Amino acid sequence: VLDDATVATLRGRAAVAPQCYWEDVFTLVAQLSVGTTAAGGMRVATRANTLRPLGWTADSKYASTSAIVSANYPCGRSGLQSLCVRPTAVIRGPARISVCDTAIDLDASQSTFGGVGAARFRWRADPLSTDFAEEINAQLDALPRNSRVVRVTGLRGERYTFTLTVTSFLGRTSVQAQHVVVREQLPTPTMQLDVPSTLVRPLNAETLIRSTANIAPCFLEGGGVLFGWSHVQTTDATGAVVALGPDAVLPAGLAQALAASAARANLRIPAFSLAAGSSYQLRLTGTMATDANVTSFTDVTVVALQQPLALVLANGDRSASNLDPLVFNAEGSYDPNVAGQSKAGLALAVTSSPTVSGLAAFVSGLRVTVPAGVLAPGSYVFTLTLSKAGSASVSRSVRITIVQEPVPEVGLFLLGQDGRVSPDRPLRIRG
């Protein structure tokens, strides 16, 4: 369908041309590789005699066409809002360094930027809050624009604020991320976590935080590092502090996790251990085994994200006969924020277009059964809404074509799944 020049641009430096497929009768999808040279402002053109209007007949003419991808809105736009994915900048690195450290490593590999093209990473030291910022920025300016991991050497001073913005190959730029580093006045160990300083996790997922500690080069007494995890404070969804200090009353799962990791470098928090919308500031302390006065720490804030309700329907769009009852089975639905895929408190509602009177009477639990003969032949869109007190409702629409004749029932089922499939797991469907 696409002409040679367009294919060459999409292919770029890749070894093979991109694979393409029709997502629907209007949308052609090209699967790009990291070598693509596609970008905003590029020309997209089709071959002659490959496209035809929808509803084409033998008397219609084929067509060819071309267009220019907008340089400002390469993914299209809704109003003035670009539809391209906005990158997210994430900085990992130590929050405190020892009195004698002269270098620091910063890692942005957990940043996201969308698409397959290379992103640009702009590292800076804030001149208003960084000692000797001009020297640091001279090093950062000399880095390649795609540097995700950087090392700054020859550090002088006591306080440094590093910033990062990430720009995707489609031209969208992230909100600026910031990372503050403070120099200790003792030869303390340098503590570093493998997660960003603010970690957002779904309630139904286990959280594992790993850490490392580097002994200061000027600490001469030898020995290892003793670790300890503790609670600093908890804030609710409004930002109000609801628990403070290491002795605060915490959710049982979190309290047990902290106790189990009291002398370990890593912390494992089981799923369903946190309260939805709350933020938990936790602290890892590292103390030199041979000198209890030489100690440092690093903090992480774990934000417990409430997952949307899981509305699982046994069937989707389909044809059905008005000689048989029409059934919408949502009994596989559940609340993912409660252990055991709980259905407690769930309620189902249904509406339709065009309107079918009395639909509410056909709802029983998580199932809707419209009796035979109620629906006249035609096309309907039914919208099913799953709700629960304290949770946002979730809706799904199903298009049903009613015919006045027997229709075999065809269903699709996800094997071993609950309606949600991870992108790194195989998808198995049975009809």
Coordinates of C-alpha atoms in Angstrom, one line a residue:
V1 CA 0.0 0.0 0.0
L2 CA 2.8 2.5 0.9
D3 CA 5.2 3.8 -1.7
D4 CA 8.9 3.0 -1.7
A5 CA 10.0 6.4 -0.2
T6 CA 7.6 6.0 2.7
V7 CA 8.7 2.4 3.4
A8 CA 12.4 3.5 3.3
T9 CA 11.7 6.3 5.9
L10 CA 9.8 3.9 8.1
R11 CA 12.6 1.3 7.8
G12 CA 15.4 3.7 8.4
R13 CA 18.5 1.9 9.5
A14 CA 16.7 -1.4 10.2
A15 CA 17.7 -4.6 8.4
V16 CA 14.2 -5.3 7.1
A17 CA 11.2 -3.3 6.2
P18 CA 8.5 -2.8 8.9
Q19 CA 5.6 -5.3 9.1
C20 CA 2.2 -3.7 8.5
Y21 CA -1.4 -4.7 9.1
W22 CA -4.9 -3.3 8.9
E23 CA -6.3 -2.6 12.4
D24 CA -9.7 -1.9 10.9
V25 CA -11.0 -0.7 7.5
F26 CA -9.6 2.8 8.2
T27 CA -6.3 2.2 10.0
L28 CA -3.0 0.8 8.7
V29 CA -0.4 0.1 11.4
A30 CA 3.3 -0.1 10.7
Q31 CA 5.4 -1.8 13.4
L32 CA 8.5 0.3 13.6
S33 CA 12.0 -0.8 14.9
V34 CA 14.5 1.3 16.8
G35 CA 16.3 2.1 13.5
T36 CA 13.3 4.0 12.0
T37 CA 13.8 7.5 10.8
A38 CA 10.1 8.3 11.0
A39 CA 9.4 11.7 12.6
G40 CA 7.0 14.6 12.7
G41 CA 7.0 16.4 9.3
M42 CA 7.6 13.2 7.3
R43 CA 5.7 12.5 4.1
V44 CA 3.5 9.4 3.9
A45 CA 2.3 8.3 0.4
T46 CA 0.5 5.3 -1.0
R47 CA 1.1 3.5 -4.3
A48 CA -1.2 4.1 -7.2
N49 CA -4.2 1.8 -7.6
T50 CA -4.0 0.4 -4.0
L51 CA -6.7 2.3 -2.1
R52 CA -10.4 2.4 -2.9
P53 CA -13.3 4.2 -1.1
L54 CA -15.3 2.3 1.5
G55 CA -18.3 0.7 -0.3
W56 CA -16.3 0.4 -3.6
T57 CA -18.0 -1.2 -6.6
A58 CA -16.7 -2.3 -10.0
D59 CA -17.5 1.1 -11.4
S60 CA -15.5 3.0 -8.8
K61 CA -12.0 4.3 -9.4
Y62 CA -8.9 3.3 -7.3
A63 CA -7.0 6.2 -5.8
S64 CA -3.5 7.1 -4.5
T65 CA -2.8 9.9 -2.0
S66 CA -0.1 11.4 0.1
A67 CA 0.0 13.6 3.3
I68 CA 2.5 15.3 5.5
V69 CA 2.6 14.2 9.2
S70 CA 2.3 17.3 11.3
A71 CA 5.6 18.4 12.8
N72 CA 3.8 19.7 15.9
Y73 CA 1.2 16.9 16.3
P74 CA 2.8 13.8 14.6
C75 CA 0.3 11.5 16.5
G76 CA -2.7 13.7 15.8
R77 CA -4.4 15.8 18.4
S78 CA -7.6 16.4 20.3
G79 CA -8.3 20.1 20.4
L80 CA -4.9 21.5 21.3
Q81 CA -3.7 18.4 23.1
S82 CA -1.1 16.1 21.3
L83 CA -2.0 12.5 21.3
C84 CA 1.6 11.4 21.5
V85 CA 2.7 9.7 24.7
R86 CA 4.3 12.2 27.0
P87 CA 7.7 11.0 28.3
T88 CA 8.3 10.6 32.0
A89 CA 11.7 11.5 33.4
V90 CA 13.0 9.4 36.4
I91 CA 16.4 9.9 38.1
R92 CA 17.9 7.3 40.4
G93 CA 21.0 8.0 42.4
P94 CA 22.3 8.4 46.0
A95 CA 20.7 11.2 48.1
R96 CA 23.8 11.5 50.3
I97 CA 27.5 11.1 49.6
S98 CA 30.4 10.9 52.0
V99 CA 32.8 13.8 53.0
C100 CA 35.4 12.4 50.6
D101 CA 33.4 11.3 47.6
T102 CA 34.3 13.2 44.4
A103 CA 32.1 11.4 41.9
I104 CA 28.4 10.5 41.6
D105 CA 26.5 8.2 39.2
L106 CA 23.0 9.1 38.1
D107 CA 20.7 6.7 36.2
A108 CA 17.7 7.6 34.0
S109 CA 17.1 4.1 32.6
Q110 CA 13.7 3.9 34.3
S111 CA 12.4 6.9 32.3
T112 CA 9.8 6.3 29.6
F113 CA 9.3 8.1 26.4
G114 CA 7.0 6.1 24.1
G115 CA 7.7 5.0 20.6
V116 CA 10.8 3.2 19.3
G117 CA 13.0 6.1 18.3
A118 CA 15.9 7.3 20.4
A119 CA 15.0 9.9 23.1
R120 CA 17.1 12.9 24.1
F121 CA 18.1 13.3 27.7
R122 CA 19.0 16.8 28.9
W123 CA 20.9 16.7 32.2
R124 CA 21.5 19.9 34.1
A125 CA 22.7 21.1 37.5
D126 CA 20.4 23.9 38.9
P127 CA 22.7 26.9 39.3
L128 CA 20.6 28.4 42.1
S129 CA 20.9 25.3 44.4
T130 CA 24.1 23.6 43.3
D131 CA 27.6 24.3 44.5
F132 CA 30.0 24.9 41.6
A133 CA 27.2 24.3 39.1
E134 CA 29.1 25.8 36.2
E135 CA 31.8 23.1 36.5
I136 CA 29.2 20.3 36.7
N137 CA 27.2 21.7 33.7
A138 CA 30.4 21.8 31.6
Q139 CA 30.6 18.0 32.1
L140 CA 26.9 17.4 31.4
D141 CA 27.0 19.6 28.2
A142 CA 29.7 17.4 26.8
L143 CA 27.6 14.2 27.1
P144 CA 25.9 12.6 24.1
R145 CA 22.3 13.6 23.9
N146 CA 21.1 10.0 24.5
S147 CA 23.0 9.5 27.8
R148 CA 20.7 7.7 30.2
V149 CA 23.5 7.0 32.7
V150 CA 26.0 9.7 33.6
R151 CA 28.9 10.1 36.0
V152 CA 29.9 13.5 37.4
T153 CA 33.4 13.7 38.7
G154 CA 35.5 16.3 40.5
L155 CA 32.7 17.3 42.8
R156 CA 33.3 20.2 45.1
G157 CA 30.8 21.7 47.6
E158 CA 28.1 20.3 49.8
R159 CA 24.8 20.4 47.9
Y160 CA 23.8 19.6 44.4
T161 CA 20.4 19.6 42.5
F162 CA 20.3 17.7 39.3
T163 CA 17.5 18.0 36.8
L164 CA 16.5 16.0 33.8
T165 CA 14.0 16.4 30.9
V166 CA 13.4 13.6 28.3
T167 CA 12.2 14.4 24.8
S168 CA 10.9 11.6 22.6
F169 CA 11.7 11.3 18.9
L170 CA 8.2 12.5 18.3
G171 CA 9.0 15.8 19.9
R172 CA 7.1 15.6 23.3
T173 CA 9.0 16.6 26.4
S174 CA 8.6 15.3 29.9
V175 CA 8.0 17.3 33.1
Q176 CA 11.4 18.1 34.6
A177 CA 12.6 15.6 37.2
Q178 CA 14.8 16.7 40.1
H179 CA 17.2 14.9 42.3
V180 CA 19.0 16.5 45.3
V181 CA 22.3 15.2 46.7
V182 CA 23.8 16.3 50.0
R183 CA 27.3 15.8 51.2
E184 CA 27.8 14.3 54.7
Q185 CA 30.5 15.6 57.1
L186 CA 31.7 12.1 57.9
P187 CA 33.1 9.1 55.8
T188 CA 29.6 7.6 55.6
P189 CA 28.5 4.8 53.3
T190 CA 26.7 5.9 50.1
M191 CA 23.3 4.3 50.0
Q192 CA 21.4 3.8 46.7
L193 CA 18.0 2.2 45.9
D194 CA 17.1 0.4 42.7
V195 CA 13.8 2.4 42.5
P196 CA 13.1 6.1 42.2
S197 CA 12.6 8.2 45.3
T198 CA 8.8 8.1 44.7
L199 CA 7.6 4.7 43.8
V200 CA 3.9 4.2 42.6
R201 CA 2.7 0.7 43.0
P202 CA -0.7 -0.9 42.5
L203 CA -2.3 -2.3 45.6
N204 CA -2.5 -5.8 44.3
A205 CA 1.2 -6.0 43.4
E206 CA 4.2 -7.1 45.6
T207 CA 6.8 -4.3 46.0
L208 CA 10.5 -5.3 46.2
I209 CA 13.1 -2.6 46.9
R210 CA 16.7 -3.5 46.6
S211 CA 19.7 -1.4 47.7
T212 CA 23.4 -1.2 47.6
A213 CA 26.0 0.6 49.9
N214 CA 29.5 1.8 48.9
I215 CA 32.0 2.3 51.7
A216 CA 33.6 5.7 51.6
P217 CA 37.2 5.6 50.3
C218 CA 38.4 7.5 53.3
F219 CA 36.9 5.2 55.9
L220 CA 39.9 3.3 57.2
E221 CA 38.6 1.2 60.0
G222 CA 37.3 -1.6 57.8
G223 CA 34.2 -3.7 58.4
G224 CA 30.9 -3.8 56.6
V225 CA 27.6 -1.9 56.6
L226 CA 24.7 -2.7 59.0
F227 CA 21.3 -2.0 57.4
G228 CA 17.9 -1.1 58.9
W229 CA 14.5 -0.2 57.5
S230 CA 12.0 2.1 59.3
H231 CA 8.9 4.1 58.8
V232 CA 9.1 7.9 58.6
Q233 CA 5.6 9.0 57.9
T234 CA 2.3 8.2 56.2
T235 CA 0.1 10.7 54.4
D236 CA -3.4 10.0 53.1
A237 CA -4.8 11.0 49.7
T238 CA -5.3 14.6 50.9
G239 CA -1.7 15.0 52.0
A240 CA -2.5 14.9 55.7
V241 CA 0.0 13.1 57.9
V242 CA -1.8 10.1 59.5
A243 CA 1.1 8.2 61.0
L244 CA 4.5 9.5 62.1
G245 CA 7.7 7.9 63.2
P246 CA 9.1 4.3 63.5
D247 CA 6.6 3.4 66.2
A248 CA 3.5 4.4 64.4
V249 CA 0.6 2.0 64.0
L250 CA 0.9 0.6 60.4
P251 CA -1.0 -1.8 58.2
A252 CA -0.2 -5.3 59.4
G253 CA 1.5 -6.4 56.1
L254 CA 3.8 -3.3 56.0
A255 CA 4.6 -3.6 59.7
Q256 CA 5.6 -7.3 59.2
A257 CA 7.7 -6.5 56.2
L258 CA 9.6 -3.8 58.0
A259 CA 10.2 -6.2 60.9
A260 CA 11.4 -8.9 58.6
S261 CA 13.8 -6.5 56.9
A262 CA 15.1 -4.8 60.0
A263 CA 18.7 -5.9 59.3
R264 CA 18.5 -6.4 55.5
A265 CA 19.4 -4.3 52.6
N266 CA 16.2 -5.2 50.7
L267 CA 12.6 -4.7 51.6
R268 CA 9.7 -6.9 50.3
I269 CA 6.2 -5.6 50.9
P270 CA 3.4 -8.1 50.1
A271 CA 0.5 -7.3 47.9
F272 CA -2.6 -5.8 49.6
S273 CA -0.4 -4.5 52.5
L274 CA -1.0 -0.8 51.9
A275 CA -4.1 1.5 52.0
A276 CA -5.4 2.9 48.7
G277 CA -4.2 6.5 48.0
S278 CA -1.8 6.6 51.0
S279 CA 1.9 7.5 50.7
Y280 CA 4.4 5.7 52.9
Q281 CA 7.8 7.4 53.4
L282 CA 10.3 4.6 54.4
R283 CA 13.9 5.0 55.3
L284 CA 16.9 2.7 54.8
T285 CA 19.8 3.4 57.3
G286 CA 23.3 2.2 56.8
T287 CA 25.8 2.3 59.7
M288 CA 29.4 1.2 59.6
A289 CA 29.8 -1.9 61.7
T290 CA 33.0 -0.7 63.4
D291 CA 31.8 2.8 64.2
A292 CA 28.1 3.5 65.1
N293 CA 28.6 7.2 64.7
V294 CA 29.3 6.9 60.9
T295 CA 25.8 6.4 59.5
S296 CA 23.8 7.6 56.5
F297 CA 20.3 7.0 55.1
T298 CA 18.1 7.2 52.0
D299 CA 14.3 7.5 51.8
V300 CA 11.7 6.2 49.4
T301 CA 8.0 7.1 49.3
V302 CA 5.8 4.2 48.2
V303 CA 2.4 5.4 46.9
A304 CA -0.4 2.8 46.9
L305 CA -2.4 3.1 43.7
Q306 CA -6.0 1.8 43.7
Q307 CA -6.7 -0.3 40.6
P308 CA -9.9 0.1 38.6
L309 CA -12.6 -2.5 39.1
A310 CA -12.2 -5.4 36.7
L311 CA -15.3 -5.7 34.5
V312 CA -15.1 -9.1 32.9
L313 CA -17.7 -10.1 30.3
A314 CA -18.1 -13.6 28.9
N315 CA -19.0 -12.3 25.4
G316 CA -18.5 -9.1 23.4
D317 CA -20.0 -7.8 20.2
R318 CA -22.2 -10.4 18.5
S319 CA -25.4 -11.3 16.7
A320 CA -28.3 -12.8 18.7
S321 CA -31.7 -14.1 18.1
N322 CA -34.9 -12.5 19.5
L323 CA -36.2 -16.0 19.9
D324 CA -33.8 -16.6 22.8
P325 CA -32.9 -14.6 25.9
L326 CA -30.0 -12.2 25.6
V327 CA -27.5 -12.7 28.4
F328 CA -24.7 -10.5 29.6
N329 CA -22.6 -12.5 32.0
A330 CA -20.3 -10.4 34.2
E331 CA -19.9 -12.9 36.9
G332 CA -16.1 -13.0 36.3
S333 CA -15.8 -9.4 37.5
Y334 CA -14.0 -8.6 40.7
D335 CA -12.2 -5.9 42.8
P336 CA -8.5 -6.2 42.2
N337 CA -7.8 -4.1 45.3
V338 CA -9.0 -6.9 47.6
A339 CA -7.2 -10.2 48.0
G340 CA -8.9 -13.3 46.5
Q341 CA -10.5 -11.4 43.6
S342 CA -13.4 -10.4 45.8
K343 CA -16.8 -9.7 44.4
A344 CA -18.2 -8.3 47.6
G345 CA -20.0 -5.0 47.2
L346 CA -20.0 -5.1 43.4
A347 CA -23.1 -3.9 41.5
L348 CA -24.0 -4.0 37.8
A349 CA -26.2 -1.6 35.8
V350 CA -27.1 -1.6 32.2
T351 CA -28.3 1.0 29.7
S352 CA -28.9 0.8 25.9
S353 CA -29.1 2.9 22.8
P354 CA -31.7 2.9 21.4
T355 CA -33.4 2.8 24.8
V356 CA -35.0 -0.4 25.9
S357 CA -37.5 0.2 28.7
G358 CA -37.4 -1.8 31.9
L359 CA -33.7 -3.0 31.5
A360 CA -33.1 -2.5 35.2
A361 CA -35.5 -5.3 36.0
F362 CA -33.4 -7.8 34.0
V363 CA -30.3 -7.3 36.2
S364 CA -29.7 -10.1 38.7
G365 CA -26.4 -9.8 40.6
L366 CA -23.6 -9.6 38.0
R367 CA -25.8 -11.0 35.2
V368 CA -28.3 -9.4 32.8
T369 CA -30.9 -11.6 31.1
V370 CA -33.2 -9.9 28.6
P371 CA -36.2 -12.3 27.9
A372 CA -36.9 -13.6 24.5
G373 CA -39.1 -11.4 22.3
V374 CA -38.3 -8.1 24.2
L375 CA -35.9 -6.8 21.6
A376 CA -37.0 -6.0 18.1
P377 CA -34.7 -6.9 15.2
G378 CA -32.0 -4.2 14.8
S379 CA -28.7 -2.9 16.1
Y380 CA -28.3 -2.0 19.8
V381 CA -25.4 -0.8 22.0
F382 CA -25.6 -1.9 25.6
T383 CA -23.4 -0.2 28.2
L384 CA -22.7 -2.2 31.3
T385 CA -21.4 -0.4 34.4
L386 CA -19.7 -2.0 37.3
S387 CA -19.6 0.0 40.6
K388 CA -18.6 -0.3 44.2
A389 CA -18.7 2.1 47.1
G390 CA -15.4 3.9 47.4
S391 CA -14.3 3.0 43.9
A392 CA -14.6 4.6 40.5
S393 CA -17.2 2.9 38.3
V394 CA -16.0 1.1 35.1
S395 CA -18.1 0.8 31.9
R396 CA -18.0 -1.3 28.8
S397 CA -20.2 -1.1 25.7
V398 CA -21.2 -4.1 23.6
R399 CA -22.8 -3.9 20.2
I400 CA -25.6 -6.5 19.6
T401 CA -27.3 -7.2 16.3
I402 CA -30.8 -8.8 16.9
V403 CA -32.2 -11.0 14.1
Q404 CA -35.5 -12.8 14.0
E405 CA -34.1 -16.3 13.4
P406 CA -32.1 -18.8 15.3
V407 CA -28.4 -17.9 15.7
P408 CA -25.7 -20.2 17.0
E409 CA -23.9 -18.9 20.1
V410 CA -20.2 -18.3 19.6
G411 CA -18.0 -17.3 22.5
L412 CA -14.3 -16.4 23.0
F413 CA -12.5 -17.2 26.3
L414 CA -9.1 -16.2 27.6
L415 CA -7.4 -19.4 28.8
G416 CA -6.0 -19.1 32.3
Q417 CA -6.7 -15.3 32.4
D418 CA -9.1 -13.1 34.2
G419 CA -9.7 -10.6 31.5
R420 CA -6.4 -8.8 31.8
V421 CA -3.2 -9.9 30.0
S422 CA 0.3 -8.7 30.7
P423 CA 2.2 -7.5 27.6
D424 CA 5.0 -9.9 28.5
R425 CA 2.8 -13.0 28.7
P426 CA 1.4 -15.1 25.8
L427 CA -2.3 -14.6 25.0
R428 CA -4.3 -17.8 24.6
I429 CA -7.9 -17.7 23.3
R430 CA -10.4 -20.5 22.9
G431 CA -13.5 -20.2 20.8

